[in-house]
Amino acid sequence: MSGSVNLQIYDDIAKVTLTLRGGAAQAAYVTTAANGCAAARPMPAMRQTHLTFTASSTMDIKAPIPDTHGLDNRAARHQSREEATNPAFPEDLFSYDTVSSSPARCLYTIAELDEFIRAAPTATFQGYLSLLIVEVNLVDCFNRHTLLSGACCHAPVHANALTATCKRCNEQVSLRLNPLILGQVVDETAAIEAGGLLLSDRAWRDFLGRGPEALLDLDAGGLKQIADRLVFCRLTTVFGWTPDQSRAGGRICVMRFRS
Ligand SMILES: [Zn+2]
C-alpha cells in the first residue's frame, strides 16, 4: 500500500476526514480498519472541526465500548444524507397540530435529542428545539447556482430555478430549496452542521419570509440582506425525527419555525 489513507471520523454532530500519510498509512491497523468508526468529540459550537494528534496519541478503531454501535449508525446516517441530496419532506410522518396542541410539550436540547435517539434508535420523536442560527449560506448558494436542489438518475441536480434538466436523461426535475442554505445552528449543548436539517415548504417560508419563486427574484444584494437579518436569530423549531433513513436521509425534519 502506498500514498495516503483517508479515514472518515464521525461523532454525534460532525464528520472529519483524517488523512494518514507515509508510515502511518502503511501501519497494519489501518488496513484492517479503514471502514471503522472512531469517537471524535469536537467542542460544540465550533465553526470547524479540528482533531489534533501527537506522536503519543492512540486511536482505537471499533473500540469495544457501547457507543460504537451508535456511532456506526451515525456513520450510516451521514452516508445516506450525502446520497439523499434533498428528499421530499415526509409530511405524512409528523403532525404539527399534535405537537402544538399536546398537553405535554417537549422542548429538547440538541444533546438531549441525541441521547433519546441513542436510547431508542427505532423511535419517532416530535417536539421543540430552540436553535441559534450561526450561518446562512444564501449568497454562497446563489453564486454556486445551488439555491435549489434535487436528484435524478441517482445524481444531484442543482439550479437557481424551480426546475432543471437532468444531464443524464434530459427529463425536467422539480427542485426544492437546498438544505445547505441553512448553515450551522447551535444551542447551549451542541451544534448541527449545515445540511443537518430538512425543512418543510412551510418551514422555509417561515424562515425566509417568502416562497422560492419570490426568493429567485432577488439578486445577491437582496439575498445578503435576508442572510444578515437571520444570522444570530434564535428560532423555536417544531421538529420531527424518523429513524427511517430512506425518508429524510438522517436529518432532523423541521415542520415549522416559530419566532
Ligand atoms: Zn435523470
PDB file of C-alpha atoms and ligand atoms in Angstrom:
ATOM      1  CA  MET A   1       0.000   0.000   0.000  1.00  0.00           C
ATOM      2  CA  SER A   2       1.341   3.442  -0.865  1.00  0.00           C
ATOM      3  CA  GLY A   3       0.171   7.045  -0.746  1.00  0.00           C
ATOM      4  CA  SER A   4      -2.331   8.211   1.840  1.00  0.00           C
ATOM      5  CA  VAL A   5      -5.370   6.735   3.571  1.00  0.00           C
ATOM      6  CA  ASN A   6      -8.460   8.800   4.365  1.00  0.00           C
ATOM      7  CA  LEU A   7     -10.442   7.811   7.432  1.00  0.00           C
ATOM      8  CA  GLN A   8     -13.911   9.293   7.900  1.00  0.00           C
ATOM      9  CA  ILE A   9     -14.389  10.015  11.575  1.00  0.00           C
ATOM     10  CA  TYR A  10     -17.858  10.728  12.952  1.00  0.00           C
ATOM     11  CA  ASP A  11     -19.343  11.739  16.218  1.00  0.00           C
ATOM     12  CA  ASP A  12     -22.817  12.928  17.143  1.00  0.00           C
ATOM     13  CA  ILE A  13     -22.665  16.198  15.284  1.00  0.00           C
ATOM     14  CA  ALA A  14     -19.956  16.299  12.690  1.00  0.00           C
ATOM     15  CA  LYS A  15     -17.647  14.439  10.370  1.00  0.00           C
ATOM     16  CA  VAL A  16     -13.953  14.975   9.804  1.00  0.00           C
ATOM     17  CA  THR A  17     -11.551  13.329   7.405  1.00  0.00           C
ATOM     18  CA  LEU A  18      -8.304  12.101   8.915  1.00  0.00           C
ATOM     19  CA  THR A  19      -5.613  11.656   6.296  1.00  0.00           C
ATOM     20  CA  LEU A  20      -2.755   9.335   7.179  1.00  0.00           C
ATOM     21  CA  ARG A  21       0.404   9.554   5.116  1.00  0.00           C
ATOM     22  CA  GLY A  22       3.733   7.851   4.890  1.00  0.00           C
ATOM     23  CA  GLY A  23       4.460   5.308   7.569  1.00  0.00           C
ATOM     24  CA  ALA A  24       1.127   5.877   9.310  1.00  0.00           C
ATOM     25  CA  ALA A  25      -0.777   4.903   6.153  1.00  0.00           C
ATOM     26  CA  GLN A  26       1.150   1.668   5.960  1.00  0.00           C
ATOM     27  CA  ALA A  27       0.511   0.641   9.525  1.00  0.00           C
ATOM     28  CA  ALA A  28      -1.254  -2.701   9.662  1.00  0.00           C
ATOM     29  CA  TYR A  29      -4.083  -1.499  11.829  1.00  0.00           C
ATOM     30  CA  VAL A  30      -5.140   0.972   9.171  1.00  0.00           C
ATOM     31  CA  THR A  31      -5.561  -1.696   6.522  1.00  0.00           C
ATOM     32  CA  THR A  32      -7.817  -3.760   8.744  1.00  0.00           C
ATOM     33  CA  ALA A  33      -9.926  -0.915   9.976  1.00  0.00           C
ATOM     34  CA  ALA A  34     -10.260   1.543   7.146  1.00  0.00           C
ATOM     35  CA  ASN A  35     -14.042   1.269   7.337  1.00  0.00           C
ATOM     36  CA  GLY A  36     -14.162   1.606  11.069  1.00  0.00           C
ATOM     37  CA  CYS A  37     -15.548   4.324  13.242  1.00  0.00           C
ATOM     38  CA  ALA A  38     -13.741   6.230  15.915  1.00  0.00           C
ATOM     39  CA  ALA A  39     -15.037   8.526  18.586  1.00  0.00           C
ATOM     40  CA  ALA A  40     -14.042  12.104  17.943  1.00  0.00           C
ATOM     41  CA  ARG A  41     -15.679  14.754  20.020  1.00  0.00           C
ATOM     42  CA  PRO A  42     -15.124  18.294  18.817  1.00  0.00           C
ATOM     43  CA  MET A  43     -16.148  21.178  21.018  1.00  0.00           C
ATOM     44  CA  PRO A  44     -19.799  22.076  20.493  1.00  0.00           C
ATOM     45  CA  ALA A  45     -20.459  25.248  18.563  1.00  0.00           C
ATOM     46  CA  MET A  46     -17.038  25.377  16.969  1.00  0.00           C
ATOM     47  CA  ARG A  47     -17.255  26.684  13.433  1.00  0.00           C
ATOM     48  CA  GLN A  48     -14.931  23.976  12.185  1.00  0.00           C
ATOM     49  CA  THR A  49     -13.975  20.590  13.458  1.00  0.00           C
ATOM     50  CA  HIS A  50     -10.338  20.005  14.314  1.00  0.00           C
ATOM     51  CA  LEU A  51      -8.585  16.962  15.632  1.00  0.00           C
ATOM     52  CA  THR A  52      -5.047  17.105  16.959  1.00  0.00           C
ATOM     53  CA  PHE A  53      -2.808  14.084  17.200  1.00  0.00           C
ATOM     54  CA  THR A  54       0.680  13.940  18.607  1.00  0.00           C
ATOM     55  CA  ALA A  55       3.314  11.229  18.442  1.00  0.00           C
ATOM     56  CA  SER A  56       1.930   9.759  21.655  1.00  0.00           C
ATOM     57  CA  SER A  57      -1.757   9.730  20.575  1.00  0.00           C
ATOM     58  CA  THR A  58      -3.578   6.419  20.431  1.00  0.00           C
ATOM     59  CA  MET A  59      -6.733   5.947  18.396  1.00  0.00           C
ATOM     60  CA  ASP A  60      -8.944   2.922  18.949  1.00  0.00           C
ATOM     61  CA  ILE A  61     -10.814   1.762  15.852  1.00  0.00           C
ATOM     62  CA  LYS A  62     -14.050  -0.127  16.543  1.00  0.00           C
ATOM     63  CA  ALA A  63     -13.367   0.245  20.217  1.00  0.00           C
ATOM     64  CA  PRO A  64     -15.239  -2.364  22.308  1.00  0.00           C
ATOM     65  CA  ILE A  65     -17.452   0.192  24.032  1.00  0.00           C
ATOM     66  CA  PRO A  66     -21.271   0.514  23.921  1.00  0.00           C
ATOM     67  CA  ASP A  67     -21.091   3.797  21.985  1.00  0.00           C
ATOM     68  CA  THR A  68     -19.522   2.078  18.987  1.00  0.00           C
ATOM     69  CA  HIS A  69     -22.866   0.746  17.739  1.00  0.00           C
ATOM     70  CA  GLY A  70     -24.446   4.188  17.952  1.00  0.00           C
ATOM     71  CA  LEU A  71     -21.519   5.708  16.097  1.00  0.00           C
ATOM     72  CA  ASP A  72     -21.835   3.077  13.374  1.00  0.00           C
ATOM     73  CA  ASN A  73     -25.478   4.107  12.942  1.00  0.00           C
ATOM     74  CA  ARG A  74     -24.431   7.725  12.728  1.00  0.00           C
ATOM     75  CA  ALA A  75     -21.856   6.929  10.090  1.00  0.00           C
ATOM     76  CA  ALA A  76     -24.565   5.184   8.053  1.00  0.00           C
ATOM     77  CA  ARG A  77     -26.754   8.248   8.542  1.00  0.00           C
ATOM     78  CA  HIS A  78     -24.091  10.627   7.264  1.00  0.00           C
ATOM     79  CA  GLN A  79     -23.640   8.340   4.271  1.00  0.00           C
ATOM     80  CA  SER A  80     -27.353   8.239   3.476  1.00  0.00           C
ATOM     81  CA  ARG A  81     -27.579  12.019   3.948  1.00  0.00           C
ATOM     82  CA  GLU A  82     -24.923  12.509   1.326  1.00  0.00           C
ATOM     83  CA  GLU A  83     -26.745  10.158  -1.012  1.00  0.00           C
ATOM     84  CA  ALA A  84     -30.179  11.721  -0.419  1.00  0.00           C
ATOM     85  CA  THR A  85     -29.468  15.244  -1.648  1.00  0.00           C
ATOM     86  CA  ASN A  86     -32.815  16.816  -0.908  1.00  0.00           C
ATOM     87  CA  PRO A  87     -35.580  14.278  -0.297  1.00  0.00           C
ATOM     88  CA  ALA A  88     -39.242  15.323  -0.232  1.00  0.00           C
ATOM     89  CA  PHE A  89     -40.305  16.370   3.254  1.00  0.00           C
ATOM     90  CA  PRO A  90     -42.025  13.410   4.933  1.00  0.00           C
ATOM     91  CA  GLU A  91     -45.250  15.297   5.700  1.00  0.00           C
ATOM     92  CA  ASP A  92     -47.153  12.093   6.472  1.00  0.00           C
ATOM     93  CA  LEU A  93     -44.849  11.050   9.320  1.00  0.00           C
ATOM     94  CA  PHE A  94     -45.328  14.044  11.605  1.00  0.00           C
ATOM     95  CA  SER A  95     -48.181  16.207  12.859  1.00  0.00           C
ATOM     96  CA  TYR A  96     -47.622  19.862  13.634  1.00  0.00           C
ATOM     97  CA  ASP A  97     -51.086  20.058  15.233  1.00  0.00           C
ATOM     98  CA  THR A  98     -50.283  17.204  17.602  1.00  0.00           C
ATOM     99  CA  VAL A  99     -47.065  18.871  18.747  1.00  0.00           C
ATOM    100  CA  SER A 100     -48.552  22.337  19.150  1.00  0.00           C
ATOM    101  CA  SER A 101     -51.759  21.247  20.903  1.00  0.00           C
ATOM    102  CA  SER A 102     -50.369  18.467  23.070  1.00  0.00           C
ATOM    103  CA  PRO A 103     -50.701  18.999  26.840  1.00  0.00           C
ATOM    104  CA  ALA A 104     -47.109  17.744  27.217  1.00  0.00           C
ATOM    105  CA  ARG A 105     -44.807  19.935  25.134  1.00  0.00           C
ATOM    106  CA  CYS A 106     -41.268  18.633  24.907  1.00  0.00           C
ATOM    107  CA  LEU A 107     -38.518  21.224  24.489  1.00  0.00           C
ATOM    108  CA  TYR A 108     -35.326  19.303  23.776  1.00  0.00           C
ATOM    109  CA  THR A 109     -31.758  20.465  23.642  1.00  0.00           C
ATOM    110  CA  ILE A 110     -29.715  19.032  20.769  1.00  0.00           C
ATOM    111  CA  ALA A 111     -27.773  16.895  23.244  1.00  0.00           C
ATOM    112  CA  GLU A 112     -30.967  15.581  24.857  1.00  0.00           C
ATOM    113  CA  LEU A 113     -32.440  14.696  21.473  1.00  0.00           C
ATOM    114  CA  ASP A 114     -29.233  12.875  20.657  1.00  0.00           C
ATOM    115  CA  GLU A 115     -29.468  10.921  23.919  1.00  0.00           C
ATOM    116  CA  PHE A 116     -33.100   9.985  23.268  1.00  0.00           C
ATOM    117  CA  ILE A 117     -32.301   8.810  19.729  1.00  0.00           C
ATOM    118  CA  ARG A 118     -29.359   6.846  21.071  1.00  0.00           C
ATOM    119  CA  ALA A 119     -31.537   5.218  23.744  1.00  0.00           C
ATOM    120  CA  ALA A 120     -34.425   4.414  21.363  1.00  0.00           C
ATOM    121  CA  PRO A 121     -32.961   4.156  17.860  1.00  0.00           C
ATOM    122  CA  THR A 122     -36.202   2.878  16.289  1.00  0.00           C
ATOM    123  CA  ALA A 123     -38.492   5.531  17.801  1.00  0.00           C
ATOM    124  CA  THR A 124     -40.018   8.592  16.118  1.00  0.00           C
ATOM    125  CA  PHE A 125     -39.731  11.887  18.016  1.00  0.00           C
ATOM    126  CA  GLN A 126     -41.580  15.176  17.725  1.00  0.00           C
ATOM    127  CA  GLY A 127     -41.117  18.310  19.789  1.00  0.00           C
ATOM    128  CA  TYR A 128     -39.375  21.651  20.017  1.00  0.00           C
ATOM    129  CA  LEU A 129     -35.758  22.767  19.707  1.00  0.00           C
ATOM    130  CA  SER A 130     -34.569  26.304  20.388  1.00  0.00           C
ATOM    131  CA  LEU A 131     -31.824  26.973  17.850  1.00  0.00           C
ATOM    132  CA  LEU A 132     -29.475  29.891  17.260  1.00  0.00           C
ATOM    133  CA  ILE A 133     -28.608  30.403  13.584  1.00  0.00           C
ATOM    134  CA  VAL A 134     -24.861  30.796  13.075  1.00  0.00           C
ATOM    135  CA  GLU A 135     -24.631  30.729   9.273  1.00  0.00           C
ATOM    136  CA  VAL A 136     -26.966  31.422   6.369  1.00  0.00           C
ATOM    137  CA  ASN A 137     -25.485  30.456   3.007  1.00  0.00           C
ATOM    138  CA  LEU A 138     -27.940  32.198   0.683  1.00  0.00           C
ATOM    139  CA  VAL A 139     -25.300  34.212  -1.183  1.00  0.00           C
ATOM    140  CA  ASP A 140     -22.911  31.243  -1.442  1.00  0.00           C
ATOM    141  CA  CYS A 141     -25.668  29.048  -2.861  1.00  0.00           C
ATOM    142  CA  PHE A 142     -26.757  31.819  -5.244  1.00  0.00           C
ATOM    143  CA  ASN A 143     -23.213  32.239  -6.562  1.00  0.00           C
ATOM    144  CA  ARG A 144     -22.787  28.482  -6.986  1.00  0.00           C
ATOM    145  CA  HIS A 145     -26.202  28.154  -8.682  1.00  0.00           C
ATOM    146  CA  THR A 146     -27.325  25.760  -5.961  1.00  0.00           C
ATOM    147  CA  LEU A 147     -30.213  27.641  -4.328  1.00  0.00           C
ATOM    148  CA  LEU A 148     -32.477  24.736  -5.201  1.00  0.00           C
ATOM    149  CA  SER A 149     -31.598  21.094  -5.408  1.00  0.00           C
ATOM    150  CA  GLY A 150     -32.994  17.695  -6.149  1.00  0.00           C
ATOM    151  CA  ALA A 151     -31.936  14.383  -7.595  1.00  0.00           C
ATOM    152  CA  CYS A 152     -32.475  12.367 -10.759  1.00  0.00           C
ATOM    153  CA  CYS A 153     -30.782   9.226 -12.081  1.00  0.00           C
ATOM    154  CA  HIS A 154     -29.064   8.828  -8.678  1.00  0.00           C
ATOM    155  CA  ALA A 155     -27.231  12.128  -9.169  1.00  0.00           C
ATOM    156  CA  PRO A 156     -27.784  15.526  -7.543  1.00  0.00           C
ATOM    157  CA  VAL A 157     -29.260  18.316  -9.666  1.00  0.00           C
ATOM    158  CA  HIS A 158     -28.827  21.969  -8.686  1.00  0.00           C
ATOM    159  CA  ALA A 159     -30.009  25.272 -10.169  1.00  0.00           C
ATOM    160  CA  ASN A 160     -31.175  28.751  -9.255  1.00  0.00           C
ATOM    161  CA  ALA A 161     -34.549  27.775 -10.704  1.00  0.00           C
ATOM    162  CA  LEU A 162     -37.622  25.770  -9.732  1.00  0.00           C
ATOM    163  CA  THR A 163     -36.836  23.090 -12.294  1.00  0.00           C
ATOM    164  CA  ALA A 164     -33.727  21.881 -14.090  1.00  0.00           C
ATOM    165  CA  THR A 165     -32.898  19.397 -16.799  1.00  0.00           C
ATOM    166  CA  CYS A 166     -31.212  16.172 -15.719  1.00  0.00           C
ATOM    167  CA  LYS A 167     -27.999  15.868 -17.705  1.00  0.00           C
ATOM    168  CA  ARG A 168     -28.311  12.083 -17.839  1.00  0.00           C
ATOM    169  CA  CYS A 169     -31.903  11.566 -19.012  1.00  0.00           C
ATOM    170  CA  ASN A 170     -32.869  15.067 -20.221  1.00  0.00           C
ATOM    171  CA  GLU A 171     -36.053  14.992 -18.097  1.00  0.00           C
ATOM    172  CA  GLN A 172     -37.237  18.082 -16.207  1.00  0.00           C
ATOM    173  CA  VAL A 173     -36.671  17.719 -12.448  1.00  0.00           C
ATOM    174  CA  SER A 174     -38.626  19.691  -9.835  1.00  0.00           C
ATOM    175  CA  LEU A 175     -36.274  21.213  -7.289  1.00  0.00           C
ATOM    176  CA  ARG A 176     -36.702  22.228  -3.640  1.00  0.00           C
ATOM    177  CA  LEU A 177     -34.780  24.803  -1.634  1.00  0.00           C
ATOM    178  CA  ASN A 178     -31.339  23.438  -0.817  1.00  0.00           C
ATOM    179  CA  PRO A 179     -30.917  22.290   2.835  1.00  0.00           C
ATOM    180  CA  LEU A 180     -27.380  23.751   2.729  1.00  0.00           C
ATOM    181  CA  ILE A 181     -28.845  27.287   2.623  1.00  0.00           C
ATOM    182  CA  LEU A 182     -29.306  26.954   6.366  1.00  0.00           C
ATOM    183  CA  GLY A 183     -25.777  26.687   7.739  1.00  0.00           C
ATOM    184  CA  GLN A 184     -24.704  25.665  11.218  1.00  0.00           C
ATOM    185  CA  VAL A 185     -27.224  26.050  14.046  1.00  0.00           C
ATOM    186  CA  VAL A 186     -26.382  25.689  17.733  1.00  0.00           C
ATOM    187  CA  ASP A 187     -27.875  25.629  21.172  1.00  0.00           C
ATOM    188  CA  GLU A 188     -26.181  25.570  24.562  1.00  0.00           C
ATOM    189  CA  THR A 189     -25.308  21.885  24.253  1.00  0.00           C
ATOM    190  CA  ALA A 190     -24.178  21.148  20.696  1.00  0.00           C
ATOM    191  CA  ALA A 191     -24.199  22.170  17.050  1.00  0.00           C
ATOM    192  CA  ILE A 192     -25.921  20.868  13.915  1.00  0.00           C
ATOM    193  CA  GLU A 193     -23.853  21.318  10.791  1.00  0.00           C
ATOM    194  CA  ALA A 194     -25.153  22.753   7.507  1.00  0.00           C
ATOM    195  CA  GLY A 195     -27.438  20.267   5.787  1.00  0.00           C
ATOM    196  CA  GLY A 196     -28.413  18.527   9.021  1.00  0.00           C
ATOM    197  CA  LEU A 197     -31.966  19.902   8.907  1.00  0.00           C
ATOM    198  CA  LEU A 198     -34.633  19.106   6.312  1.00  0.00           C
ATOM    199  CA  LEU A 199     -37.220  21.898   6.126  1.00  0.00           C
ATOM    200  CA  SER A 200     -40.832  21.587   5.010  1.00  0.00           C
ATOM    201  CA  ASP A 201     -42.091  24.111   2.452  1.00  0.00           C
ATOM    202  CA  ARG A 202     -43.888  25.870   5.308  1.00  0.00           C
ATOM    203  CA  ALA A 203     -40.698  25.995   7.420  1.00  0.00           C
ATOM    204  CA  TRP A 204     -38.785  27.539   4.505  1.00  0.00           C
ATOM    205  CA  ARG A 205     -41.492  30.181   4.229  1.00  0.00           C
ATOM    206  CA  ASP A 206     -41.296  30.816   7.996  1.00  0.00           C
ATOM    207  CA  PHE A 207     -37.504  31.058   7.738  1.00  0.00           C
ATOM    208  CA  LEU A 208     -37.092  33.213   4.626  1.00  0.00           C
ATOM    209  CA  GLY A 209     -40.354  35.148   4.783  1.00  0.00           C
ATOM    210  CA  ARG A 210     -41.186  34.191   1.193  1.00  0.00           C
ATOM    211  CA  GLY A 211     -41.521  31.250  -1.140  1.00  0.00           C
ATOM    212  CA  PRO A 212     -38.892  30.016  -3.588  1.00  0.00           C
ATOM    213  CA  GLU A 213     -40.383  31.987  -6.513  1.00  0.00           C
ATOM    214  CA  ALA A 214     -40.006  35.287  -4.653  1.00  0.00           C
ATOM    215  CA  LEU A 215     -36.531  34.294  -3.490  1.00  0.00           C
ATOM    216  CA  LEU A 216     -35.440  33.727  -7.069  1.00  0.00           C
ATOM    217  CA  ASP A 217     -36.491  37.293  -7.941  1.00  0.00           C
ATOM    218  CA  LEU A 218     -33.765  38.638  -5.629  1.00  0.00           C
ATOM    219  CA  ASP A 219     -30.178  39.412  -6.606  1.00  0.00           C
ATOM    220  CA  ALA A 220     -27.126  38.747  -4.434  1.00  0.00           C
ATOM    221  CA  GLY A 221     -27.651  42.058  -2.584  1.00  0.00           C
ATOM    222  CA  GLY A 222     -31.231  41.161  -1.667  1.00  0.00           C
ATOM    223  CA  LEU A 223     -30.204  37.674  -0.522  1.00  0.00           C
ATOM    224  CA  LYS A 224     -27.394  39.130   1.593  1.00  0.00           C
ATOM    225  CA  GLN A 225     -29.890  41.392   3.338  1.00  0.00           C
ATOM    226  CA  ILE A 226     -32.037  38.388   4.269  1.00  0.00           C
ATOM    227  CA  ALA A 227     -28.984  36.410   5.435  1.00  0.00           C
ATOM    228  CA  ASP A 228     -27.682  39.317   7.532  1.00  0.00           C
ATOM    229  CA  ARG A 229     -31.065  39.638   9.200  1.00  0.00           C
ATOM    230  CA  LEU A 230     -31.253  35.936  10.055  1.00  0.00           C
ATOM    231  CA  VAL A 231     -27.749  35.379  11.433  1.00  0.00           C
ATOM    232  CA  PHE A 232     -27.798  35.008  15.234  1.00  0.00           C
ATOM    233  CA  CYS A 233     -31.580  34.912  15.346  1.00  0.00           C
ATOM    234  CA  ARG A 234     -32.990  32.384  17.768  1.00  0.00           C
ATOM    235  CA  LEU A 235     -35.785  30.279  16.341  1.00  0.00           C
ATOM    236  CA  THR A 236     -38.215  27.971  18.086  1.00  0.00           C
ATOM    237  CA  THR A 237     -38.211  24.909  15.885  1.00  0.00           C
ATOM    238  CA  VAL A 238     -41.039  22.377  15.706  1.00  0.00           C
ATOM    239  CA  PHE A 239     -39.277  19.240  14.579  1.00  0.00           C
ATOM    240  CA  GLY A 240     -39.824  15.562  13.888  1.00  0.00           C
ATOM    241  CA  TRP A 241     -37.294  12.766  13.777  1.00  0.00           C
ATOM    242  CA  THR A 242     -37.728   9.495  11.930  1.00  0.00           C
ATOM    243  CA  PRO A 243     -35.306   6.584  12.176  1.00  0.00           C
ATOM    244  CA  ASP A 244     -36.243   5.663   8.586  1.00  0.00           C
ATOM    245  CA  GLN A 245     -33.125   6.717   6.688  1.00  0.00           C
ATOM    246  CA  SER A 246     -34.901   6.400   3.350  1.00  0.00           C
ATOM    247  CA  ARG A 247     -37.370   9.208   4.172  1.00  0.00           C
ATOM    248  CA  ALA A 248     -35.237  12.092   5.392  1.00  0.00           C
ATOM    249  CA  GLY A 249     -31.673  10.899   4.881  1.00  0.00           C
ATOM    250  CA  GLY A 250     -30.936  11.021   8.608  1.00  0.00           C
ATOM    251  CA  ARG A 251     -31.846  14.677   9.004  1.00  0.00           C
ATOM    252  CA  ILE A 252     -33.910  16.375  11.678  1.00  0.00           C
ATOM    253  CA  CYS A 253     -37.152  17.388   9.942  1.00  0.00           C
ATOM    254  CA  VAL A 254     -38.358  20.931  10.623  1.00  0.00           C
ATOM    255  CA  MET A 255     -42.136  21.270  10.316  1.00  0.00           C
ATOM    256  CA  ARG A 256     -42.311  24.942  11.318  1.00  0.00           C
ATOM    257  CA  PHE A 257     -40.243  27.748  12.777  1.00  0.00           C
ATOM    258  CA  ARG A 258     -41.939  29.906  15.368  1.00  0.00           C
ATOM    259  CA  SER A 259     -40.316  33.166  16.408  1.00  0.00           C
TER     260      SER A 259
HETATM  261 ZN    ZN B   1     -32.413  11.843 -14.837  1.00  0.00          ZN
END
